[in-house]
Short mmCIF file of C-alpha atoms and ligand atoms in Angstrom, two decimals:
data_model
loop_
_atom_site.label_atom_id
_atom_site.label_comp_id
_atom_site.label_asym_id
_atom_site.label_seq_id
_atom_site.Cartn_x
_atom_site.Cartn_y
_atom_site.Cartn_z
CA MET G 1 -29.07 -17.60 -0.10
CA GLU G 2 -28.13 -14.98 -2.54
CA ASN G 3 -31.07 -16.16 -4.97
CA THR G 4 -33.47 -16.13 -2.05
CA VAL G 5 -32.79 -12.71 -0.69
CA ASN G 6 -32.70 -11.35 -4.37
CA ALA G 7 -36.00 -12.85 -4.98
CA ALA G 8 -37.28 -11.48 -1.68
CA VAL G 9 -35.97 -7.91 -2.42
CA MET G 10 -37.78 -8.48 -6.12
CA ARG G 11 -40.95 -9.27 -4.60
CA ILE G 12 -40.98 -6.38 -2.28
CA THR G 13 -40.28 -3.98 -4.79
CA ARG G 14 -43.26 -5.25 -6.97
CA SER G 15 -45.54 -4.57 -4.15
CA ARG G 16 -47.46 -1.45 -4.52
CA THR G 17 -47.78 -0.42 -0.88
CA LYS G 18 -44.88 0.32 1.39
CA SER G 19 -42.85 -1.03 -1.24
CA LEU G 20 -39.94 1.85 -0.79
CA ASN G 21 -39.71 1.86 2.47
CA ILE G 22 -39.15 -2.24 2.95
CA PHE G 23 -36.99 -1.73 0.09
CA LEU G 24 -34.69 0.51 1.77
CA ILE G 25 -34.80 -1.32 4.92
CA LEU G 26 -33.76 -4.76 3.26
CA LEU G 27 -31.11 -3.18 1.39
CA PRO G 28 -28.11 -3.49 3.85
CA VAL G 29 -29.71 -7.33 4.45
CA ARG G 30 -28.97 -7.83 0.69
CA LYS G 31 -25.62 -6.37 1.01
CA ARG G 32 -25.08 -8.58 3.60
CA PHE G 33 -26.04 -11.86 2.35
CA MET G 34 -25.07 -11.40 -1.62
CA SER G 35 -21.41 -11.67 -2.53
CA ILE G 36 -20.23 -8.26 -3.41
CA TYR G 37 -17.39 -7.84 -6.64
CA ILE G 38 -15.63 -5.05 -6.64
CA LEU G 39 -13.14 -4.20 -9.62
CA GLY G 40 -9.93 -2.25 -8.15
CA ILE G 41 -7.61 0.07 -10.10
CA GLU G 42 -4.44 1.44 -9.04
CA SER G 43 -2.07 3.91 -11.21
CA SER G 44 -0.51 6.16 -8.45
CA CYS G 45 3.02 5.83 -9.59
CA ASP G 46 4.68 3.38 -12.23
CA ASP G 47 2.65 0.26 -11.66
CA THR G 48 -0.71 -0.32 -13.75
CA SER G 49 -2.79 -2.72 -11.43
CA ALA G 50 -6.23 -4.04 -11.52
CA ALA G 51 -7.87 -6.72 -9.23
CA VAL G 52 -11.17 -8.44 -8.67
CA LEU G 53 -12.14 -9.05 -4.82
CA ARG G 54 -15.45 -11.34 -4.05
CA ASP G 55 -16.08 -9.80 -0.54
CA ARG G 56 -12.79 -9.80 1.38
CA GLU G 57 -11.45 -12.48 -0.85
CA ILE G 58 -8.89 -11.45 -4.08
CA LEU G 59 -10.03 -13.53 -6.96
CA SER G 60 -7.39 -11.97 -9.30
CA ASN G 61 -4.41 -9.09 -8.75
CA LEU G 62 -2.54 -8.28 -12.05
CA VAL G 63 0.36 -5.75 -11.88
CA ALA G 64 2.33 -4.51 -15.06
CA ASN G 65 5.23 -3.07 -14.05
CA GLN G 66 6.79 -0.22 -16.43
CA ASP G 67 10.42 -1.00 -17.43
CA VAL G 68 10.52 2.13 -19.37
CA HIS G 69 11.89 4.14 -16.04
CA ARG G 70 14.99 1.98 -15.36
CA ALA G 71 17.12 3.87 -18.02
CA PHE G 72 16.60 7.11 -16.26
CA GLY G 73 17.31 5.75 -12.70
CA GLY G 74 13.69 6.94 -11.24
CA VAL G 75 10.14 7.43 -12.32
CA VAL G 76 9.56 9.72 -15.44
CA PRO G 77 6.04 11.13 -14.78
CA GLU G 78 5.38 11.54 -18.43
CA LEU G 79 6.56 8.10 -19.26
CA ALA G 80 4.46 6.57 -16.68
CA SER G 81 1.13 8.18 -17.71
CA ARG G 82 1.76 6.95 -21.33
CA ALA G 83 2.66 3.54 -20.09
CA HIS G 84 -0.82 3.33 -17.85
CA GLN G 85 -2.72 4.33 -20.83
CA GLN G 86 -1.13 1.20 -22.92
CA ASN G 87 -1.72 -0.88 -19.98
CA ILE G 88 -4.96 -0.12 -18.49
CA ILE G 89 -7.43 -2.18 -20.71
CA PRO G 90 -5.33 -5.27 -21.18
CA VAL G 91 -4.55 -5.54 -17.47
CA VAL G 92 -8.41 -5.10 -16.68
CA GLU G 93 -9.52 -7.35 -19.05
CA GLN G 94 -6.83 -9.86 -17.66
CA ALA G 95 -7.88 -9.49 -14.02
CA LEU G 96 -11.50 -10.13 -15.06
CA ASP G 97 -10.72 -13.30 -16.92
CA ARG G 98 -8.56 -14.35 -14.46
CA ALA G 99 -11.36 -14.07 -11.68
CA LYS G 100 -13.63 -15.56 -14.08
CA ILE G 101 -16.05 -12.67 -13.63
CA HIS G 102 -18.03 -10.86 -16.35
CA LYS G 103 -17.96 -7.12 -15.91
CA ASN G 104 -21.57 -7.29 -15.38
CA GLN G 105 -21.39 -8.95 -12.21
CA LEU G 106 -19.53 -6.31 -10.48
CA HIS G 107 -20.88 -3.93 -7.80
CA ALA G 108 -18.61 -1.23 -8.16
CA VAL G 109 -15.20 0.33 -9.56
CA ALA G 110 -12.81 1.33 -6.93
CA PHE G 111 -9.79 3.42 -8.01
CA THR G 112 -6.57 5.44 -6.31
CA ARG G 113 -7.60 9.05 -6.27
CA GLY G 114 -4.43 10.05 -4.54
CA PRO G 115 -1.62 10.74 -3.36
CA GLY G 116 0.45 10.12 -6.16
CA LEU G 117 1.62 11.49 -9.80
CA LEU G 118 -1.18 13.46 -11.15
CA GLY G 119 -0.77 12.18 -14.87
CA SER G 120 -0.75 8.65 -13.56
CA LEU G 121 -3.95 9.00 -11.49
CA LEU G 122 -5.70 10.66 -14.03
CA VAL G 123 -5.52 7.91 -16.20
CA GLY G 124 -6.80 5.38 -13.66
CA ALA G 125 -9.42 7.66 -12.66
CA SER G 126 -10.46 8.42 -16.01
CA PHE G 127 -11.04 4.95 -16.89
CA ALA G 128 -12.41 3.96 -13.68
CA LYS G 129 -15.02 6.61 -13.84
CA SER G 130 -16.12 5.76 -17.56
CA PHE G 131 -16.05 1.88 -16.99
CA ALA G 132 -18.40 2.32 -14.16
CA LEU G 133 -20.42 4.80 -15.85
CA SER G 134 -20.96 2.39 -18.70
CA LEU G 135 -21.96 -0.29 -16.45
CA GLY G 136 -24.17 1.88 -14.35
CA ILE G 137 -22.60 1.19 -10.97
CA PRO G 138 -20.77 3.15 -8.51
CA ILE G 139 -17.53 4.45 -8.52
CA ILE G 140 -15.40 4.54 -5.22
CA ASP G 141 -12.61 6.86 -4.60
CA VAL G 142 -9.51 5.30 -2.52
CA ASP G 143 -6.66 7.06 -0.86
CA HIS G 144 -3.76 5.07 -1.82
CA MET G 145 -2.02 5.37 1.93
CA GLU G 146 -5.15 4.28 3.52
CA ALA G 147 -5.11 1.22 1.02
CA HIS G 148 -1.78 0.06 1.98
CA ILE G 149 -3.02 -0.27 5.56
CA LEU G 150 -6.29 -1.70 5.09
CA ALA G 151 -4.41 -4.43 2.56
CA HIS G 152 -4.47 -6.33 6.13
CA PHE G 153 -8.06 -6.89 6.09
CA ILE G 154 -7.95 -8.86 2.81
CA SER G 155 -9.00 -12.63 3.51
CA ASP G 156 -6.37 -15.23 3.28
CA PRO G 157 -7.52 -19.20 4.00
CA VAL G 158 -3.97 -19.82 5.09
CA LYS G 159 -3.97 -17.25 7.62
CA VAL G 160 -5.12 -17.70 11.19
CA SER G 161 -5.68 -13.91 11.90
CA ASP G 162 -8.10 -11.94 10.64
CA GLY G 163 -6.10 -8.56 10.61
CA PRO G 164 -5.16 -6.22 13.20
CA ALA G 165 -7.44 -5.40 15.76
CA PHE G 166 -8.26 -1.72 16.59
CA PRO G 167 -6.57 0.40 17.85
CA PHE G 168 -3.25 -0.65 15.61
CA LEU G 169 -0.46 1.26 14.88
CA CYS G 170 0.79 0.59 11.30
CA LEU G 171 4.25 1.68 10.07
CA THR G 172 3.38 2.69 6.25
CA VAL G 173 6.58 2.88 4.42
CA SER G 174 6.80 3.32 0.61
CA GLY G 175 8.59 5.05 -1.88
CA GLY G 176 6.69 8.45 -1.28
CA HIS G 177 5.71 8.40 2.34
CA THR G 178 6.97 7.16 5.87
CA GLN G 179 4.16 7.43 8.31
CA ILE G 180 3.31 5.76 11.77
CA VAL G 181 -0.28 5.81 11.85
CA LEU G 182 -2.88 4.95 14.41
CA VAL G 183 -5.93 3.22 13.28
CA ARG G 184 -8.98 3.37 15.15
CA ASP G 185 -11.23 1.55 12.78
CA HIS G 186 -11.42 1.20 9.18
CA PHE G 187 -11.74 4.92 8.24
CA ASP G 188 -10.18 6.73 11.29
CA PHE G 189 -6.32 7.23 10.54
CA THR G 190 -4.29 9.44 12.56
CA ILE G 191 -0.57 10.25 11.36
CA VAL G 192 1.39 10.56 14.56
CA GLY G 193 4.73 10.38 12.94
CA ARG G 194 6.06 10.92 9.56
CA THR G 195 9.46 11.91 7.82
CA ILE G 196 10.30 15.53 7.55
CA ASP G 197 12.19 15.08 4.33
CA ASP G 198 13.07 11.56 2.32
CA ALA G 199 10.85 8.52 2.60
CA ALA G 200 12.31 5.11 3.87
CA GLY G 201 12.05 3.54 0.13
CA GLU G 202 13.69 6.75 -1.06
CA ALA G 203 16.39 6.29 1.47
CA PHE G 204 17.01 2.61 0.17
CA ASP G 205 16.63 3.89 -3.56
CA LYS G 206 19.23 6.67 -3.14
CA ALA G 207 21.53 4.46 -1.22
CA ALA G 208 21.56 1.59 -3.99
CA LYS G 209 22.02 4.69 -6.53
CA ILE G 210 25.21 6.02 -4.53
CA MET G 211 26.47 2.24 -4.98
CA GLY G 212 25.59 2.26 -9.15
CA LEU G 213 22.45 -0.25 -8.68
CA PRO G 214 19.65 0.41 -10.86
CA TYR G 215 16.11 1.94 -9.94
CA PRO G 216 14.41 0.68 -7.83
CA GLY G 217 17.31 -0.41 -5.43
CA GLY G 218 15.37 -1.08 -2.31
CA PRO G 219 14.88 -4.93 -3.38
CA LEU G 220 18.50 -5.06 -4.78
CA ILE G 221 19.74 -3.62 -1.16
CA ASP G 222 17.31 -6.37 0.30
CA LYS G 223 19.00 -9.14 -1.90
CA LEU G 224 22.68 -7.92 -1.67
CA GLY G 225 22.45 -7.36 2.05
CA ARG G 226 21.46 -10.97 2.92
CA GLU G 227 25.23 -11.89 2.18
CA GLY G 228 26.68 -9.31 3.97
CA ASN G 229 27.96 -8.23 7.25
CA GLU G 230 25.67 -5.36 8.68
CA ASN G 231 28.24 -4.52 11.18
CA ALA G 232 30.86 -3.80 8.61
CA PHE G 233 30.27 -0.05 8.24
CA HIS G 234 28.40 2.64 10.69
CA PHE G 235 26.32 5.38 9.70
CA PRO G 236 24.90 8.02 12.02
CA GLU G 237 21.09 7.95 13.31
CA PRO G 238 19.30 11.47 13.06
CA ASP G 239 18.12 12.82 16.06
CA ILE G 240 14.68 14.04 15.41
CA PRO G 241 12.07 15.10 18.07
CA GLY G 242 8.79 12.93 18.70
CA PHE G 243 7.93 10.43 16.46
CA ASP G 244 9.28 11.87 13.11
CA TYR G 245 11.83 10.53 10.77
CA SER G 246 14.30 12.03 8.78
CA PHE G 247 16.71 10.15 6.01
CA SER G 248 18.20 12.99 4.09
CA GLY G 249 21.14 12.82 6.63
CA LEU G 250 21.91 9.44 6.06
CA LYS G 251 21.93 9.72 2.55
CA THR G 252 24.60 12.25 2.56
CA SER G 253 26.86 10.66 5.18
CA PHE G 254 26.81 7.47 3.16
CA LEU G 255 27.69 9.49 0.11
CA TYR G 256 30.37 11.27 1.74
CA PHE G 257 31.73 7.87 3.20
CA LEU G 258 31.75 6.28 -0.29
CA ARG G 259 33.45 9.38 -1.56
CA ASP G 260 36.13 9.23 0.67
CA ARG G 261 36.75 5.34 0.45
CA LEU G 262 36.84 5.75 -3.19
CA LYS G 263 39.52 8.15 -3.17
CA ALA G 264 41.89 5.50 -1.71
CA ASP G 265 40.20 2.65 -3.37
CA GLU G 266 38.14 2.94 -6.42
CA GLN G 267 37.12 -0.98 -6.24
CA PHE G 268 35.75 0.13 -2.75
CA ILE G 269 32.24 -0.23 -3.52
CA GLU G 270 32.74 -3.23 -6.00
CA ASN G 271 34.62 -5.24 -3.30
CA ASN G 272 32.17 -4.40 -0.52
CA LYS G 273 28.76 -4.24 -2.00
CA ALA G 274 27.05 -6.91 0.31
CA ASP G 275 28.47 -5.25 3.39
CA LEU G 276 27.55 -1.69 2.54
CA ALA G 277 24.03 -3.03 1.47
CA ALA G 278 23.83 -4.90 4.93
CA SER G 279 25.27 -1.92 6.73
CA ILE G 280 22.80 0.74 5.47
CA GLN G 281 19.86 -1.56 5.68
CA ARG G 282 20.16 -2.37 9.30
CA VAL G 283 20.81 1.53 10.24
CA ILE G 284 17.50 2.41 8.08
CA VAL G 285 15.41 -0.57 9.87
CA GLU G 286 16.70 0.38 13.23
CA ILE G 287 15.86 4.04 12.69
CA LEU G 288 12.23 2.73 11.73
CA LEU G 289 11.65 0.39 14.30
CA LYS G 290 13.15 2.92 17.27
CA LYS G 291 10.40 5.48 16.56
CA LEU G 292 7.82 2.68 16.14
CA ALA G 293 8.44 1.33 19.57
CA GLN G 294 8.61 4.77 21.32
CA ALA G 295 5.06 5.49 19.65
CA ALA G 296 3.67 2.16 20.85
CA GLU G 297 4.73 2.97 24.21
CA LYS G 298 3.40 6.45 24.27
CA TYR G 299 -0.15 5.10 22.95
CA GLY G 300 0.20 1.86 24.96
CA ILE G 301 -0.74 -0.28 21.68
CA ARG G 302 0.46 -3.78 21.33
CA GLU G 303 -1.15 -4.51 17.69
CA ILE G 304 1.66 -3.42 15.35
CA ALA G 305 1.56 -3.73 11.45
CA ILE G 306 3.59 -2.83 8.76
CA ALA G 307 2.87 -1.74 4.97
CA GLY G 308 3.87 -0.17 2.06
CA GLY G 309 6.70 -1.25 -0.39
CA VAL G 310 9.48 -1.21 2.03
CA SER G 311 7.40 -3.52 4.25
CA ALA G 312 8.76 -6.07 1.80
CA ASN G 313 12.21 -5.77 3.24
CA SER G 314 13.57 -9.08 4.79
CA ARG G 315 15.67 -7.23 7.35
CA LEU G 316 12.68 -5.36 8.37
CA ARG G 317 10.12 -8.30 8.64
CA ASN G 318 12.82 -10.31 10.70
CA ALA G 319 13.36 -7.25 12.86
CA LEU G 320 9.86 -6.51 13.41
CA ILE G 321 9.32 -9.94 14.70
CA ASP G 322 12.31 -9.89 16.89
CA LYS G 323 11.12 -6.61 18.43
CA ALA G 324 7.48 -8.11 18.74
CA GLY G 325 9.18 -10.76 21.29
CA GLU G 326 10.92 -7.92 23.21
CA MET G 327 7.75 -5.63 23.46
CA GLY G 328 5.04 -8.13 23.55
CA TRP G 329 3.26 -6.92 20.44
CA ARG G 330 1.33 -8.77 18.04
CA VAL G 331 2.39 -8.10 14.67
CA TYR G 332 1.05 -8.09 11.25
CA ILE G 333 3.40 -8.30 8.11
CA PRO G 334 1.49 -8.06 4.74
CA LYS G 335 2.05 -10.92 1.81
CA PHE G 336 4.52 -9.76 -0.53
CA GLU G 337 2.09 -9.10 -3.32
CA TYR G 338 0.13 -6.66 -1.03
CA CYS G 339 3.30 -4.62 0.17
CA THR G 340 4.47 -2.89 -3.08
CA ASP G 341 1.70 -1.10 -4.87
CA ASN G 342 -1.30 -3.20 -6.12
CA ALA G 343 -4.91 -3.10 -6.95
CA ALA G 344 -5.98 -5.74 -4.25
CA MET G 345 -5.72 -2.98 -1.34
CA ILE G 346 -7.66 -0.65 -3.38
CA ALA G 347 -10.54 -3.22 -3.98
CA ILE G 348 -10.43 -4.21 -0.29
CA THR G 349 -10.61 -0.52 0.85
CA GLY G 350 -13.46 -0.16 -1.95
CA TYR G 351 -15.08 -2.81 -0.45
CA TYR G 352 -15.41 -1.23 2.92
CA LYS G 353 -16.67 1.85 1.59
CA TYR G 354 -19.16 0.00 -0.68
CA LEU G 355 -20.54 -1.27 2.60
CA ARG G 356 -21.08 2.07 4.08
CA GLY G 357 -22.55 3.67 0.70
CA ASP G 358 -19.56 5.83 0.51
CA TYR G 359 -19.38 6.23 -3.12
CA GLY G 360 -17.53 8.97 -4.93
CA SER G 361 -18.91 10.92 -7.99
CA GLN G 362 -17.65 11.49 -11.71
CA GLU G 363 -16.61 15.24 -10.77
CA LEU G 364 -13.94 13.99 -8.23
CA PRO G 365 -10.45 15.45 -9.05
CA VAL G 366 -7.34 13.62 -8.22
CA TYR G 367 -4.95 14.68 -5.68
CA ALA G 368 -1.09 14.83 -5.23
CA ARG G 369 -0.44 15.08 -1.77
CA SER G 370 -2.24 13.12 1.23
CA GLY G 371 -4.91 14.45 3.12
CA MET G 372 -4.58 12.08 5.99
CA LYS G 373 -5.17 14.11 9.57
CA MET G 374 -2.39 14.47 11.98
CA ILE G 375 -2.30 14.41 15.56
O1 KG4 K 1 4.54 1.36 -2.02
P1 KG4 K 1 5.28 1.24 -3.09
O2 KG4 K 1 5.32 0.03 -4.16
O3 KG4 K 1 5.19 2.72 -3.92
C1 KG4 K 1 4.95 3.80 -3.58
O4 KG4 K 1 3.97 3.90 -2.94
O5 KG4 K 1 5.87 4.45 -3.23
O6 KG4 K 1 6.77 1.70 -2.59
C2 KG4 K 1 8.06 1.37 -3.48
C3 KG4 K 1 9.19 1.40 -2.72
C4 KG4 K 1 10.53 1.65 -3.32
O7 KG4 K 1 11.25 2.85 -2.67
C5 KG4 K 1 11.23 0.53 -3.34
O8 KG4 K 1 12.66 0.40 -3.51
C6 KG4 K 1 10.76 -0.06 -2.00
O9 KG4 K 1 9.46 0.46 -1.77
N1 KG4 K 1 11.02 -1.71 -1.79
C7 KG4 K 1 11.72 -1.90 -0.92
C8 KG4 K 1 11.83 -3.27 -1.07
N2 KG4 K 1 10.89 -3.73 -2.01
C9 KG4 K 1 10.34 -2.31 -2.40
N3 KG4 K 1 12.82 -1.49 -0.12
C10 KG4 K 1 13.70 -2.22 0.43
N4 KG4 K 1 13.47 -3.67 0.62
C11 KG4 K 1 12.65 -4.15 -0.47
N5 KG4 K 1 12.71 -5.68 -0.35
ZN1 ZN K 2 2.27 2.69 -2.51
#
């Protein structure tokens, strides 16, 4: 089919009369029948990632983590951009190798334009722009937060569902963002609630840091929490109007609680690690799901998705399934590799933009903050 359509397109472009018009009419047909190959590049924070996508299928998705930040208890922006510079070429080469795709087969290069760390974003953006320029193909700029959500549309042979039906609500929870997003179509996103201070991922990471665990603490709290009693300790939930969140008060009460207990028993954290992790995890998940349920009621929506790094949390994933039973929701939970930062989500977003002819330009600057519209 691909060859037939190509041949048809070539014959038409050669014809002298009406050639341009007919070519333009057939362009969408060509796009529909040919496989589209997109290279995705993600470098918004501390993971350098490249992925190759054929239509909605991921052929390769490589992530190079940066261990250099561990010693500092958080991401050091300057070190992150230097590590991206070292990683970007080998990661892209390996992504193409694993996908068994030659760079000349690519139709476009999609990259994360923001939000994120400017220095980190610049490395991915500069590489994507020059790579696309050298290949003579379009570049496509992608918003990182939209991409976390659109990861649900990556096709998966073992998954029965083809992604959430519109409109749906997506709880997008990462290290820098916590948002309830109303998604009306692939390009219509409205934030209906968001954190007014710390993100949910930050709440996990800060609680872990207070307990003396290394960065990033979220996955460690998850692991420890599986062995603990989640009702061992109680921490207050914030009282914030609407569908907004707040996590900074919880962090402070966790800090004060431990400070007091440590006065009486300096082994308190060591002796109660699992119970502490399970208890703080329970309250974070409860806060997240309570507002999500309220928003779902208000908007009358039963298609519910989660996305972002914190959507890898096992307690959140299980609690969402329980809530779905209670509320009559259909829920969409990403595969683990598409929760934390990855270039597959950038490639799928690039694919949808490519189909619309929504290309970027060499002049586009990167941006640090999300421009997603709010209700
Ligand atoms: O989406 P992401 O990889 O990067 C940002 O865009 O920020 O999210 C990273 C965040 C970190 O705060 C990390 O601790 C958290 O996601 N995270 C988790 C888990 N895995 C990653 N938090 C709780 N449980 C997990 N299993
Ligand atoms: Zn992210």
